[in-house]
Amino acid sequence: DDLKYARATTSTGSSASDWTQIVTVDSTGPTGRHTSLAVVDGCPAISYQDYGNSNLKYARATTSTGANASDWTQLVTVDSTGNVGHYTSLVVVDGCPAISYYDDSNDDLKYARATTSTGSSASDWTQIVIVESTGDVGQYTSMAVINGCPMISYRDYTSSKVRFAAASTVTGSDSADWDCESPSSGAASGEYSSLAEVNGHAAASYYRNGTGDLRYAILF
């Protein structure tokens, strides 16, 4: 029931013997579900759920490798309101770490962004907003910076569709910044989404569970 981190000592990690840097990042209670890893201000960082307390947490190493457990001293609770922290996605938004995630208590898509480049203190995480609250929305989030602004793909469980939330500002720090829409139709879809910028456009891969297909959508 711990959060762990593994890093290879070679550029490819092609052999089991390369993976000697395996450390426990957080072992306080049952923790470490719904992880997402990113490089934040030059050091590895992880968003995850502390499922023992149903909180959204964030861990960042103080070294560029995070190769030792002692490197992971920056452990903060980002959101503890209700049962939160499911399906996290961590990216750097306008120079600061940001996390999209699902609020299971209220069935909402939420977004949190730190006001510092490291997010190393709980007091840094003052920008926490509800992105969408209509119906049961926000599972399987994936976030990326598209044309300079944060964007999130996720599942609308109520309508069984993949949805996209796009911020109109570079930070997305206000609920009013976000516009949400569903480009897909037909069979149930939107699980296990992954969002990226492809040739200047937002694109997502996802599972369409009505037909058992892998789907791809690009927004023009």
CSV table of C-alpha atoms in Angstrom, one decimal:
chain,number,residue,atom,x,y,z
A,1,ASP,CA,0.0,0.0,0.0
A,2,ASP,CA,2.9,2.4,-0.8
A,3,LEU,CA,3.7,4.9,-3.5
A,4,LYS,CA,6.9,3.8,-5.3
A,5,TYR,CA,9.2,5.3,-7.9
A,6,ALA,CA,11.7,3.4,-10.2
A,7,ARG,CA,14.3,5.0,-12.4
A,8,ALA,CA,16.8,3.2,-14.7
A,9,THR,CA,20.5,4.0,-14.6
A,10,THR,CA,20.8,3.9,-18.4
A,11,SER,CA,19.2,6.0,-21.1
A,12,THR,CA,17.1,3.1,-22.5
A,13,GLY,CA,16.3,1.0,-19.4
A,14,SER,CA,16.4,-2.0,-21.7
A,15,SER,CA,17.6,-4.5,-19.1
A,16,ALA,CA,16.2,-5.5,-15.7
A,17,SER,CA,19.7,-4.8,-14.3
A,18,ASP,CA,19.4,-1.2,-15.3
A,19,TRP,CA,16.5,-0.6,-12.8
A,20,THR,CA,18.5,-0.3,-9.5
A,21,GLN,CA,16.9,2.9,-8.3
A,22,ILE,CA,13.6,1.8,-6.8
A,23,VAL,CA,12.4,3.8,-3.8
A,24,THR,CA,9.4,4.2,-1.6
A,25,VAL,CA,8.1,7.7,-1.9
A,26,ASP,CA,5.2,7.7,0.5
A,27,SER,CA,4.2,4.9,2.9
A,28,THR,CA,1.9,6.8,5.3
A,29,GLY,CA,-1.2,4.6,5.3
A,30,PRO,CA,-2.6,3.0,2.1
A,31,THR,CA,-1.5,5.4,-0.6
A,32,GLY,CA,-0.3,5.7,-4.2
A,33,ARG,CA,-3.2,5.1,-6.5
A,34,HIS,CA,-4.0,7.0,-9.7
A,35,THR,CA,-0.4,8.2,-10.2
A,36,SER,CA,0.9,10.6,-12.8
A,37,LEU,CA,4.6,11.5,-13.2
A,38,ALA,CA,6.2,14.7,-14.7
A,39,VAL,CA,9.4,16.7,-14.4
A,40,VAL,CA,8.6,19.8,-12.4
A,41,ASP,CA,11.3,22.5,-12.2
A,42,GLY,CA,14.0,20.0,-13.1
A,43,CYS,CA,13.0,17.3,-10.7
A,44,PRO,CA,10.6,14.4,-10.8
A,45,ALA,CA,7.1,14.9,-9.3
A,46,ILE,CA,4.1,12.7,-8.8
A,47,SER,CA,0.4,13.3,-8.4
A,48,TYR,CA,-1.6,10.5,-6.7
A,49,GLN,CA,-4.4,9.6,-4.4
A,50,ASP,CA,-3.9,9.0,-0.7
A,51,TYR,CA,-6.8,6.5,-0.7
A,52,GLY,CA,-6.6,5.9,3.0
A,53,ASN,CA,-7.8,9.5,3.5
A,54,SER,CA,-9.4,10.0,0.1
A,55,ASN,CA,-7.1,13.0,-0.6
A,56,LEU,CA,-5.2,14.3,-3.6
A,57,LYS,CA,-1.5,14.4,-2.9
A,58,TYR,CA,1.6,15.6,-4.7
A,59,ALA,CA,5.2,14.5,-4.2
A,60,ARG,CA,8.3,16.1,-5.6
A,61,ALA,CA,12.0,15.1,-5.3
A,62,THR,CA,14.7,17.6,-4.4
A,63,THR,CA,17.1,16.1,-6.8
A,64,SER,CA,17.1,15.7,-10.6
A,65,THR,CA,17.0,11.9,-10.3
A,66,GLY,CA,14.9,11.2,-7.2
A,67,ALA,CA,17.1,8.1,-6.8
A,68,ASN,CA,16.9,7.9,-3.0
A,69,ALA,CA,14.0,7.8,-0.7
A,70,SER,CA,15.5,10.7,1.2
A,71,ASP,CA,15.2,12.9,-1.9
A,72,TRP,CA,11.4,12.8,-1.6
A,73,THR,CA,10.8,15.3,1.2
A,74,GLN,CA,8.2,17.4,-0.5
A,75,LEU,CA,5.0,15.6,0.2
A,76,VAL,CA,1.9,17.7,0.3
A,77,THR,CA,-1.9,17.3,0.5
A,78,VAL,CA,-3.4,19.3,-2.3
A,79,ASP,CA,-7.1,18.7,-1.8
A,80,SER,CA,-8.8,17.0,1.1
A,81,THR,CA,-12.4,18.1,0.5
A,82,GLY,CA,-14.4,14.9,0.1
A,83,ASN,CA,-13.3,11.8,-1.8
A,84,VAL,CA,-10.9,13.3,-4.3
A,85,GLY,CA,-7.7,12.4,-6.2
A,86,HIS,CA,-9.0,9.8,-8.6
A,87,TYR,CA,-7.6,9.6,-12.2
A,88,THR,CA,-4.9,12.3,-11.7
A,89,SER,CA,-2.9,13.9,-14.5
A,90,LEU,CA,0.1,16.1,-13.7
A,91,VAL,CA,1.6,18.6,-16.1
A,92,VAL,CA,3.4,22.0,-15.9
A,93,VAL,CA,1.1,24.8,-16.7
A,94,ASP,CA,2.6,28.3,-17.2
A,95,GLY,CA,5.6,27.3,-15.2
A,96,CYS,CA,3.8,25.8,-12.3
A,97,PRO,CA,2.6,22.2,-11.6
A,98,ALA,CA,-1.1,21.5,-12.2
A,99,ILE,CA,-3.3,18.4,-11.7
A,100,SER,CA,-6.6,17.4,-13.2
A,101,TYR,CA,-8.6,14.8,-11.2
A,102,TYR,CA,-12.0,13.4,-10.3
A,103,ASP,CA,-14.0,14.3,-7.2
A,104,ASP,CA,-15.9,11.1,-6.5
A,105,SER,CA,-18.0,12.7,-3.7
A,106,ASN,CA,-19.6,15.2,-6.0
A,107,ASP,CA,-19.0,13.5,-9.4
A,108,ASP,CA,-17.1,16.5,-10.7
A,109,LEU,CA,-14.0,17.2,-12.8
A,110,LYS,CA,-11.5,19.3,-10.8
A,111,TYR,CA,-8.3,21.1,-11.5
A,112,ALA,CA,-5.6,22.3,-9.1
A,113,ARG,CA,-2.6,24.5,-9.9
A,114,ALA,CA,0.2,25.7,-7.7
A,115,THR,CA,1.4,29.3,-7.6
A,116,THR,CA,5.1,28.4,-7.4
A,117,SER,CA,7.4,26.5,-9.8
A,118,THR,CA,7.8,23.6,-7.4
A,119,GLY,CA,4.4,23.3,-5.6
A,120,SER,CA,6.5,22.1,-2.6
A,121,SER,CA,4.1,23.4,0.1
A,122,ALA,CA,0.4,22.9,0.7
A,123,SER,CA,0.1,26.7,0.8
A,124,ASP,CA,1.2,26.9,-2.8
A,125,TRP,CA,-1.9,25.1,-4.0
A,126,THR,CA,-4.5,27.9,-3.8
A,127,GLN,CA,-5.9,27.6,-7.3
A,128,ILE,CA,-8.4,24.7,-7.0
A,129,VAL,CA,-11.4,24.9,-9.2
A,130,ILE,CA,-14.4,22.8,-10.4
A,131,VAL,CA,-14.0,22.5,-14.2
A,132,GLU,CA,-17.3,20.7,-14.8
A,133,SER,CA,-20.1,19.6,-12.5
A,134,THR,CA,-23.0,18.7,-14.8
A,135,GLY,CA,-23.8,15.1,-14.3
A,136,ASP,CA,-21.2,12.5,-13.4
A,137,VAL,CA,-18.0,13.8,-15.1
A,138,GLY,CA,-14.3,13.7,-14.7
A,139,GLN,CA,-13.1,10.1,-14.8
A,140,TYR,CA,-10.0,9.0,-16.7
A,141,THR,CA,-8.5,12.5,-17.0
A,142,SER,CA,-5.5,13.3,-19.2
A,143,MET,CA,-4.2,16.9,-19.3
A,144,ALA,CA,-1.9,18.7,-21.7
A,145,VAL,CA,-0.9,22.2,-22.6
A,146,ILE,CA,-2.5,22.9,-26.1
A,147,ASN,CA,-1.5,26.2,-27.8
A,148,GLY,CA,-0.3,27.6,-24.5
A,149,CYS,CA,-3.4,26.8,-22.4
A,150,PRO,CA,-4.3,23.7,-20.3
A,151,MET,CA,-6.8,21.2,-21.7
A,152,ILE,CA,-8.2,18.0,-20.3
A,153,SER,CA,-9.8,15.0,-21.8
A,154,TYR,CA,-12.0,12.8,-19.6
A,155,ARG,CA,-15.1,10.7,-19.5
A,156,ASP,CA,-18.7,12.0,-19.1
A,157,TYR,CA,-20.2,8.9,-17.4
A,158,THR,CA,-23.7,10.3,-17.5
A,159,SER,CA,-23.8,10.6,-21.3
A,160,SER,CA,-21.1,7.9,-21.9
A,161,LYS,CA,-19.0,10.2,-24.1
A,162,VAL,CA,-15.4,11.5,-24.2
A,163,ARG,CA,-15.3,15.2,-23.3
A,164,PHE,CA,-12.8,17.9,-23.6
A,165,ALA,CA,-12.3,20.9,-21.3
A,166,ALA,CA,-10.3,23.8,-22.7
A,167,ALA,CA,-9.1,26.8,-20.7
A,168,SER,CA,-9.2,30.2,-22.3
A,169,THR,CA,-6.3,31.4,-20.1
A,170,VAL,CA,-2.7,30.2,-19.7
A,171,THR,CA,-3.4,29.2,-16.1
A,172,GLY,CA,-7.0,28.0,-16.0
A,173,SER,CA,-7.1,29.2,-12.4
A,174,ASP,CA,-10.9,30.1,-12.5
A,175,SER,CA,-13.9,27.9,-13.2
A,176,ALA,CA,-15.0,30.6,-15.7
A,177,ASP,CA,-11.9,30.0,-17.8
A,178,TRP,CA,-13.1,26.5,-18.8
A,179,ASP,CA,-15.3,25.5,-21.7
A,180,CYS,CA,-16.4,21.9,-22.0
A,181,GLU,CA,-17.8,19.9,-25.0
A,182,SER,CA,-18.3,16.4,-26.4
A,183,PRO,CA,-17.1,15.8,-29.9
A,184,SER,CA,-18.1,12.1,-30.0
A,185,SER,CA,-21.4,10.4,-30.4
A,186,GLY,CA,-22.8,6.9,-30.6
A,187,ALA,CA,-21.6,4.0,-28.4
A,188,ALA,CA,-20.3,4.5,-24.9
A,189,SER,CA,-16.8,5.9,-24.9
A,190,GLY,CA,-14.2,8.0,-23.2
A,191,GLU,CA,-12.5,5.6,-20.8
A,192,TYR,CA,-8.7,5.6,-20.5
A,193,SER,CA,-8.1,8.8,-22.4
A,194,SER,CA,-4.7,10.2,-23.3
A,195,LEU,CA,-4.4,13.8,-24.6
A,196,ALA,CA,-1.6,15.4,-26.6
A,197,GLU,CA,-1.0,18.2,-29.1
A,198,VAL,CA,-0.7,16.7,-32.6
A,199,ASN,CA,0.4,19.0,-35.4
A,200,GLY,CA,-1.0,22.0,-33.6
A,201,HIS,CA,-4.3,20.5,-32.6
A,202,ALA,CA,-5.6,18.7,-29.5
A,203,ALA,CA,-5.9,15.0,-30.0
A,204,ALA,CA,-7.0,12.1,-27.8
A,205,SER,CA,-6.9,8.4,-27.8
A,206,TYR,CA,-9.5,6.5,-25.7
A,207,TYR,CA,-11.5,3.3,-25.3
A,208,ARG,CA,-15.0,3.0,-26.7
A,209,ASN,CA,-16.6,0.5,-24.4
A,210,GLY,CA,-19.8,0.1,-26.4
A,211,THR,CA,-17.8,-1.6,-29.2
A,212,GLY,CA,-14.6,-2.5,-27.5
A,213,ASP,CA,-12.6,-0.3,-29.9
A,214,LEU,CA,-9.5,2.0,-29.5
A,215,ARG,CA,-10.6,5.4,-30.8
A,216,TYR,CA,-8.8,8.6,-31.8
A,217,ALA,CA,-10.2,12.1,-32.0
A,218,ILE,CA,-8.6,15.3,-33.2
A,219,LEU,CA,-10.1,18.7,-32.8
A,220,PHE,CA,-9.9,21.3,-35.6
